[in-house]
């Protein structure tokens, strides 16, 4: 399994060692980093069974062009950059899964519904970039029918990104949901946005 991140997480190598995995650094905003990571996976395994797009930045604070470019480069363009590099390896897998960790904050249905918390979230750039990430996932599902592509809303999780808000459940609980979709069987859905209650309108 390869999980994409904007930059290396402190202790990631140690965590990989503890579960018998190999840590491969990958910066989704850097073409050379992406190419090097996928070349390492190709040399070691010759295929890729699961790809999880988990890179994300909030982009809170002042809204300007530079911030928008950073948010979209990480949250949306990174999906394209990594997927395109990974497709040759994913096509070699008998049952490949691609999971985009998206957000209900990028759902048009949710943000236009006054009864939903997303309606009042001050996440202009994050919401727009996650809407793009979901659209990319759905379109990849259509163009690559031999690979399952799904976007998921993992639930509010206590991470560095949400630390200022003091909200979110333990990452381990969210990870269980992500793993469920990463290990989806060959008859599972593709081209959807899902939360833990089922398919989410977007």
XYZ file of N, CA and C in Angstrom:
606
model
N 0.853 -1.188 0.000
C 0.000 0.000 0.000
C 0.884 1.231 0.000
N 0.547 2.209 -0.809
C 1.248 3.476 -0.802
C 0.270 4.566 -0.444
N 0.631 5.368 0.539
C -0.202 6.490 0.929
C 0.527 7.762 0.581
N -0.107 8.652 -0.172
C 0.547 9.869 -0.590
C 0.439 10.932 0.471
N 1.499 11.673 0.657
C 1.488 12.769 1.616
C 2.279 13.924 1.040
N 1.958 15.121 1.499
C 2.636 16.292 0.970
C 4.108 16.295 1.366
N 4.400 15.756 2.520
C 5.786 15.658 2.968
C 5.857 14.533 3.989
N 7.063 14.128 4.305
C 7.217 12.999 5.210
C 6.672 13.326 6.595
N 5.954 12.391 7.174
C 5.455 12.542 8.525
C 6.527 12.110 9.507
N 6.833 12.906 10.536
C 7.835 12.507 11.504
C 7.530 11.126 12.086
N 8.533 10.258 12.082
C 8.348 8.923 12.630
C 7.738 7.936 11.676
N 7.501 8.346 10.419
C 6.849 7.454 9.462
C 7.701 6.223 9.196
N 9.011 6.419 9.094
C 9.887 5.271 8.859
C 9.829 4.273 9.989
N 9.810 4.757 11.219
C 9.719 3.872 12.381
C 8.397 3.123 12.395
N 7.313 3.831 12.107
C 5.995 3.194 12.074
C 5.955 2.095 11.022
N 6.555 2.341 9.866
C 6.580 1.325 8.815
C 7.355 0.100 9.276
N 8.480 0.320 9.938
C 9.284 -0.801 10.433
C 8.498 -1.668 11.406
N 7.675 -1.026 12.232
C 6.939 -1.759 13.261
C 5.908 -2.724 12.679
N 5.406 -2.424 11.477
C 4.395 -3.304 10.865
C 4.972 -4.107 9.703
N 6.295 -4.077 9.568
C 6.931 -4.865 8.523
C 6.785 -4.285 7.139
N 6.557 -2.974 7.050
C 6.416 -2.308 5.765
C 7.678 -1.505 5.465
N 7.741 -0.998 4.249
C 8.856 -0.151 3.867
C 8.360 1.261 3.647
N 9.034 2.220 4.235
C 8.678 3.621 4.076
C 9.287 4.155 2.786
N 8.462 4.769 1.941
C 8.926 5.421 0.719
C 8.443 6.866 0.753
N 9.384 7.800 0.787
C 8.992 9.205 0.850
C 8.434 9.655 -0.492
N 7.357 10.436 -0.432
C 6.705 10.914 -1.640
C 6.104 12.277 -1.367
N 6.488 13.264 -2.156
C 5.934 14.611 -2.067
C 5.012 14.798 -3.268
N 3.715 14.903 -3.032
C 2.749 14.945 -4.134
C 2.846 16.222 -4.958
N 3.574 17.221 -4.477
C 3.720 18.464 -5.221
C 4.997 18.497 -6.050
N 5.733 17.397 -6.097
C 7.023 17.362 -6.769
C 7.093 16.186 -7.735
N 7.196 16.470 -9.037
C 7.205 15.412 -10.042
C 8.347 14.426 -9.835
N 9.532 14.932 -9.523
C 10.690 14.057 -9.353
C 10.504 13.129 -8.162
N 9.945 13.646 -7.072
C 9.697 12.827 -5.897
C 8.700 11.720 -6.199
N 7.642 12.060 -6.925
C 6.630 11.071 -7.289
C 7.247 9.990 -8.174
N 8.002 10.408 -9.180
C 8.623 9.442 -10.086
C 9.571 8.516 -9.353
N 10.347 9.057 -8.427
C 11.302 8.243 -7.677
C 10.584 7.230 -6.789
N 9.506 7.658 -6.144
C 8.758 6.755 -5.272
C 8.155 5.606 -6.058
N 7.542 5.905 -7.191
C 6.924 4.859 -8.000
C 7.964 3.943 -8.622
N 9.140 4.481 -8.950
C 10.223 3.643 -9.475
C 10.696 2.657 -8.409
N 10.746 3.101 -7.166
C 11.136 2.213 -6.066
C 10.125 1.085 -5.902
N 8.842 1.431 -5.942
C 7.798 0.411 -5.809
C 7.852 -0.565 -6.977
N 8.082 -0.045 -8.177
C 8.185 -0.903 -9.354
C 9.342 -1.882 -9.208
N 10.486 -1.373 -8.771
C 11.666 -2.231 -8.618
C 11.459 -3.290 -7.546
N 10.765 -2.933 -6.476
C 10.570 -3.861 -5.361
C 9.454 -4.862 -5.602
N 8.367 -4.430 -6.260
C 7.166 -5.264 -6.328
C 6.608 -5.459 -7.743
N 6.904 -4.547 -8.639
C 6.455 -4.699 -10.008
C 4.995 -4.376 -10.257
N 4.276 -4.026 -9.227
C 2.870 -3.666 -9.367
C 2.451 -2.886 -8.116
N 1.249 -2.304 -8.182
C 0.698 -1.570 -7.049
C -0.752 -1.981 -6.885
N -1.090 -2.536 -5.721
C -2.449 -3.016 -5.476
C -3.354 -1.946 -4.888
N -2.797 -1.059 -4.083
C -3.604 -0.047 -3.402
C -2.872 1.284 -3.418
N -3.592 2.331 -3.769
C -3.064 3.687 -3.701
C -4.052 4.526 -2.907
N -3.590 5.146 -1.837
C -4.428 6.016 -1.018
C -3.929 7.452 -1.149
N -4.773 8.308 -1.686
C -4.456 9.734 -1.764
C -4.877 10.385 -0.453
N -3.902 10.648 0.407
C -4.222 11.171 1.730
C -3.604 12.547 1.976
N -2.905 13.083 0.980
C -2.291 14.399 1.164
C -3.368 15.465 1.240
N -3.171 16.433 2.128
C -4.162 17.496 2.233
C -3.667 18.652 3.067
N -3.995 19.862 2.628
C -3.729 21.067 3.407
C -5.023 21.855 3.493
N -5.192 22.566 4.590
C -6.451 23.273 4.843
C -6.524 24.610 4.109
N -5.404 25.320 4.070
C -5.409 26.616 3.396
C -6.231 27.662 4.106
N -6.231 27.632 5.443
C -6.997 28.625 6.178
C -6.216 29.943 6.255
N -6.834 30.934 6.778
C -6.191 32.248 6.831
C -6.554 33.077 5.611
N -5.649 33.961 5.214
C -5.912 34.844 4.079
C -6.081 34.039 2.800
N -7.055 34.432 1.997
C -7.292 33.794 0.705
C -6.656 34.663 -0.372
N -5.683 34.092 -1.053
C -5.038 34.799 -2.159
C -4.570 33.767 -3.177
N -4.027 34.258 -4.270
C -3.623 33.368 -5.346
C -2.567 32.363 -4.934
N -1.582 32.811 -4.177
C -0.501 31.911 -3.766
C -1.026 30.784 -2.882
N -1.913 31.115 -1.960
C -2.490 30.093 -1.092
C -3.345 29.128 -1.897
N -4.116 29.669 -2.836
C -4.960 28.814 -3.675
C -4.118 27.832 -4.474
N -3.015 28.299 -5.021
C -2.144 27.409 -5.789
C -1.583 26.294 -4.913
N -1.217 26.634 -3.683
C -0.684 25.624 -2.768
C -1.739 24.586 -2.428
N -2.950 25.050 -2.110
C -4.023 24.140 -1.720
C -4.402 23.224 -2.879
N -4.590 23.785 -4.051
C -4.994 22.970 -5.193
C -3.869 22.052 -5.655
N -2.630 22.515 -5.566
C -1.508 21.664 -5.972
C -1.424 20.432 -5.092
N -1.679 20.595 -3.809
C -1.618 19.463 -2.886
C -2.874 18.602 -2.955
N -4.038 19.227 -2.841
C -5.285 18.482 -2.664
C -5.873 17.928 -3.952
N -5.613 18.573 -5.080
C -6.231 18.144 -6.340
C -5.196 17.761 -7.400
N -4.267 18.666 -7.700
C -3.255 18.348 -8.710
C -2.411 17.156 -8.262
N -2.183 17.046 -6.962
C -1.442 15.895 -6.448
C -2.112 14.575 -6.789
N -3.442 14.562 -6.822
C -4.172 13.352 -7.199
C -3.830 12.966 -8.637
N -3.784 13.962 -9.514
C -3.428 13.696 -10.911
C -1.977 13.266 -11.028
N -1.090 14.002 -10.389
C 0.341 13.745 -10.496
C 0.683 12.317 -10.065
N 0.126 11.887 -8.935
C 0.449 10.561 -8.418
C -0.293 9.464 -9.180
N -1.560 9.702 -9.493
C -2.326 8.686 -10.216
C -1.705 8.393 -11.576
N -1.347 9.432 -12.306
C -0.770 9.221 -13.630
C 0.536 8.429 -13.543
N 1.336 8.721 -12.535
C 2.593 7.989 -12.366
C 2.352 6.549 -11.933
N 1.260 6.328 -11.190
C 0.987 5.004 -10.638
C 0.204 4.097 -11.574
N -0.469 4.648 -12.572
C -1.353 3.846 -13.421
C -0.680 2.619 -14.040
N 0.531 2.717 -14.564
C 1.147 1.508 -15.124
C 1.279 0.371 -14.104
N 1.570 0.708 -12.873
C 1.693 -0.306 -11.823
C 0.327 -0.796 -11.364
N -0.645 0.094 -11.276
C -1.997 -0.298 -10.873
C -2.617 -1.245 -11.898
N -2.336 -1.015 -13.167
C -2.894 -1.874 -14.215
C -2.351 -3.295 -14.161
N -1.214 -3.482 -13.519
C -0.636 -4.819 -13.386
C -1.235 -5.607 -12.226
N -2.015 -4.927 -11.389
C -2.635 -5.598 -10.242
C -3.940 -6.251 -10.667
N -4.228 -7.440 -10.160
C -5.498 -8.079 -10.533
C -6.720 -7.392 -9.934
N -6.564 -6.718 -8.798
C -7.703 -6.060 -8.144
C -7.230 -4.749 -7.502
N -6.906 -3.768 -8.315
C -6.352 -2.518 -7.786
C -7.441 -1.617 -7.226
N -7.128 -0.957 -6.132
C -8.014 0.016 -5.491
C -7.293 1.353 -5.353
N -7.963 2.416 -5.730
C -7.471 3.767 -5.480
C -8.501 4.470 -4.605
N -8.046 4.993 -3.482
C -8.929 5.667 -2.526
C -8.459 7.108 -2.362
N -9.341 8.041 -2.636
C -9.052 9.453 -2.418
C -9.720 9.891 -1.128
N -8.917 10.308 -0.170
C -9.479 10.843 1.072
C -9.950 12.262 0.760
N -11.239 12.380 0.493
C -11.830 13.656 0.117
C -12.534 14.250 1.329
N -13.638 14.932 1.116
C -14.327 15.567 2.234
C -15.745 15.944 1.838
N -16.646 15.809 2.791
C -18.007 16.302 2.559
C -18.028 17.823 2.468
N -16.950 18.467 2.910
C -16.835 19.914 2.751
C -16.688 20.296 1.284
N -16.409 19.315 0.432
C -16.342 19.537 -0.994
C -17.572 19.054 -1.728
N -18.630 18.728 -0.990
C -19.887 18.283 -1.589
C -20.810 19.476 -1.796
N -21.220 19.708 -3.036
C -22.154 20.802 -3.307
C -23.442 20.602 -2.516
N -23.878 19.359 -2.421
C -25.097 19.049 -1.679
C -24.958 19.446 -0.214
N -23.821 19.134 0.396
C -23.645 19.405 1.823
C -23.476 20.893 2.112
N -22.669 21.576 1.303
C -22.391 22.983 1.624
C -23.565 23.903 1.299
N -24.527 23.426 0.529
C -25.706 24.249 0.244
C -26.905 23.858 1.101
N -26.678 22.953 2.052
C -27.742 22.490 2.937
C -27.569 23.141 4.312
N -28.420 24.090 4.691
C -28.263 24.793 5.970
C -28.283 23.870 7.186
N -28.807 22.657 7.029
C -28.865 21.734 8.160
C -27.563 20.951 8.340
N -26.639 21.114 7.412
C -25.361 20.413 7.494
C -24.293 21.343 8.056
N -23.357 20.786 8.834
C -22.291 21.598 9.414
C -21.394 22.178 8.335
N -21.284 21.498 7.186
C -20.428 21.991 6.110
C -20.889 23.347 5.571
N -22.183 23.625 5.743
C -22.761 24.872 5.233
C -22.073 26.102 5.810
N -21.616 26.015 7.048
C -21.047 27.178 7.720
C -19.537 27.085 7.929
N -18.897 26.075 7.375
C -17.454 25.944 7.549
C -16.706 26.996 6.726
N -15.722 27.676 7.325
C -14.955 28.697 6.590
C -13.804 28.068 5.809
N -14.148 27.208 4.860
C -13.123 26.423 4.168
C -13.222 26.602 2.658
N -13.149 27.836 2.212
C -13.363 28.138 0.802
C -12.438 27.332 -0.104
N -11.140 27.457 0.079
C -10.184 26.791 -0.803
C -10.168 25.285 -0.584
N -10.245 24.870 0.663
C -10.257 23.430 0.960
C -11.471 22.768 0.318
N -12.646 23.380 0.472
C -13.863 22.812 -0.099
C -13.763 22.704 -1.618
N -13.304 23.769 -2.254
C -13.202 23.762 -3.711
C -12.212 22.717 -4.196
N -11.092 22.590 -3.503
C -10.081 21.625 -3.929
C -10.544 20.189 -3.703
N -11.311 19.953 -2.641
C -11.816 18.603 -2.397
C -12.937 18.245 -3.373
N -13.714 19.247 -3.803
C -14.689 18.990 -4.856
C -13.969 18.550 -6.124
N -12.851 19.200 -6.422
C -12.054 18.813 -7.587
C -11.478 17.413 -7.419
N -11.023 17.086 -6.222
C -10.453 15.758 -5.981
C -11.503 14.668 -6.171
N -12.727 14.924 -5.711
C -13.794 13.946 -5.904
C -14.115 13.784 -7.384
N -14.204 14.895 -8.114
C -14.482 14.823 -9.548
C -13.397 14.052 -10.283
N -12.150 14.295 -9.952
C -11.052 13.562 -10.577
C -11.184 12.070 -10.326
N -11.554 11.708 -9.113
C -11.710 10.301 -8.756
C -12.812 9.645 -9.575
N -13.938 10.322 -9.694
C -15.058 9.779 -10.465
C -14.689 9.640 -11.941
N -13.997 10.613 -12.485
C -13.627 10.559 -13.897
C -12.566 9.491 -14.158
N -11.640 9.315 -13.225
C -10.669 8.225 -13.373
C -11.377 6.871 -13.358
N -12.401 6.743 -12.530
C -13.162 5.490 -12.482
C -13.785 5.184 -13.841
N -14.205 6.227 -14.542
C -14.824 6.036 -15.853
C -13.802 5.692 -16.925
N -12.615 6.267 -16.830
C -11.604 6.044 -17.862
C -10.747 4.812 -17.598
N -10.766 4.307 -16.364
C -9.983 3.117 -15.994
C -10.915 2.085 -15.355
N -11.776 1.432 -16.148
C -12.764 0.509 -15.579
C -12.169 -0.722 -14.915
N -10.908 -1.004 -15.175
C -10.282 -2.164 -14.542
C -9.745 -1.887 -13.150
N -9.847 -0.642 -12.703
C -9.359 -0.231 -11.382
C -10.509 0.433 -10.646
N -10.682 0.112 -9.374
C -11.726 0.761 -8.591
C -11.189 2.069 -7.994
N -11.900 3.145 -8.279
C -11.583 4.470 -7.750
C -12.763 4.940 -6.918
N -12.533 5.261 -5.660
C -13.580 5.825 -4.814
C -13.018 6.943 -3.953
N -13.840 7.973 -3.743
C -13.506 9.044 -2.816
C -14.269 8.790 -1.519
N -13.650 9.127 -0.399
C -14.307 8.897 0.879
C -14.249 10.150 1.745
N -15.274 10.312 2.541
C -15.328 11.301 3.619
C -15.030 10.517 4.888
N -13.827 10.669 5.457
C -13.406 9.780 6.547
C -13.926 10.159 7.923
N -14.606 11.291 8.042
C -15.023 11.745 9.360
C -13.972 12.667 9.960
N -14.404 13.558 10.823
C -13.483 14.509 11.442
C -12.491 13.759 12.325
N -11.214 13.998 12.089
C -10.151 13.238 12.746
C -9.177 14.194 13.421
N -8.709 13.821 14.584
C -7.764 14.643 15.334
C -6.372 14.501 14.719
N -6.017 15.447 13.866
C -4.709 15.472 13.217
C -4.089 16.842 13.415
N -2.891 17.038 12.871
C -2.261 18.355 12.945
C -3.137 19.406 12.268
N -3.868 19.013 11.226
C -4.680 19.967 10.478
C -5.878 20.461 11.288
N -6.384 19.631 12.199
C -7.559 20.027 12.992
C -7.201 20.411 14.425
N -5.909 20.433 14.729
C -5.480 20.675 16.113
C -5.974 22.018 16.645
N -5.981 23.030 15.794
C -6.399 24.360 16.252
C -7.863 24.394 16.643
N -8.656 23.452 16.116
C -10.086 23.415 16.410
C -10.414 22.495 17.588
N -9.455 21.664 17.975
C -9.672 20.753 19.099
C -10.780 19.751 18.868
N -10.901 19.275 17.630
C -11.986 18.355 17.293
C -11.420 17.095 16.641
N -12.263 16.087 16.567
C -11.899 14.896 15.810
C -11.698 13.671 16.670
N -11.984 12.521 16.062
C -11.804 11.243 16.745
C -10.375 10.750 16.546
N -9.956 9.716 17.274
C -8.599 9.196 17.128
C -8.319 8.739 15.705
N -7.127 9.007 15.185
C -6.786 8.602 13.816
C -6.965 7.114 13.551
N -6.787 6.285 14.595
C -6.921 4.847 14.409
C -8.323 4.463 13.940
N -9.324 5.180 14.437
C -10.699 4.869 14.042
C -10.946 5.236 12.584
N -10.418 6.378 12.184
C -10.550 6.783 10.790
C -9.785 5.827 9.881
N -8.616 5.390 10.341
C -7.799 4.481 9.530
C -8.552 3.194 9.207
N -9.374 2.722 10.130
C -10.141 1.498 9.882
C -11.098 1.690 8.706
N -11.686 2.862 8.613
C -12.598 3.159 7.508
C -11.829 3.239 6.182
N -10.672 3.885 6.211
C -9.854 3.993 5.002
C -9.411 2.609 4.531
N -8.971 1.780 5.466
C -8.507 0.437 5.112
C -9.644 -0.388 4.512
N -10.849 -0.209 5.011
C -12.001 -0.943 4.466
C -12.140 -0.682 2.969
N -11.961 0.583 2.573
C -12.089 0.920 1.158
C -10.831 0.548 0.372
N -9.699 0.593 1.021
C -8.456 0.211 0.350
C -8.417 -1.277 0.040
N -9.166 -2.072 0.796
C -9.170 -3.525 0.609
C -10.486 -3.998 0.001
N -11.143 -3.129 -0.710
C -12.418 -3.446 -1.351
C -12.265 -4.628 -2.303
N -13.255 -5.511 -2.319
C -13.231 -6.671 -3.198
C -13.514 -6.301 -4.641
N -13.307 -7.243 -5.559
C -13.472 -6.960 -6.988
C -14.897 -6.608 -7.395
N -15.873 -6.939 -6.568
C -17.264 -6.606 -6.884
C -17.724 -5.315 -6.224
N -16.804 -4.601 -5.595
C -17.161 -3.370 -4.901
C -17.447 -2.236 -5.859
N -18.049 -1.155 -5.343
C -18.409 -0.017 -6.190
C -17.184 0.742 -6.685
N -17.386 1.573 -7.671
C -16.330 2.459 -8.166
C -16.974 3.753 -8.619
N -16.204 4.821 -8.563
C -16.726 6.117 -8.983
C -17.696 6.747 -8.028
N -17.497 6.549 -6.727
C -18.437 7.069 -5.736
C -17.726 7.929 -4.696
N -18.534 8.701 -3.967
C -18.095 9.396 -2.756
C -18.854 8.762 -1.607
N -18.133 8.269 -0.623
C -18.748 7.510 0.462
C -18.353 8.079 1.814
N -19.303 8.055 2.747
C -18.948 8.216 4.154
C -19.374 6.945 4.869
N -19.306 6.923 6.178
C -19.581 5.675 6.900
C -21.054 5.270 6.844
N -21.925 6.179 6.441
C -23.342 5.849 6.321
C -23.690 5.318 4.935
N -22.785 5.444 3.999
C -23.045 4.981 2.637
C -22.657 6.034 1.617
N -23.250 5.921 0.417
C -22.895 6.856 -0.646
C -23.400 8.256 -0.311
N -22.529 9.228 -0.507
C -22.821 10.612 -0.126
C -23.113 11.442 -1.376
N -24.236 12.160 -1.412
C -24.483 13.038 -2.558
C -23.411 14.102 -2.646
N -23.069 14.480 -3.860
C -22.026 15.502 -3.972
C -22.255 16.439 -5.142
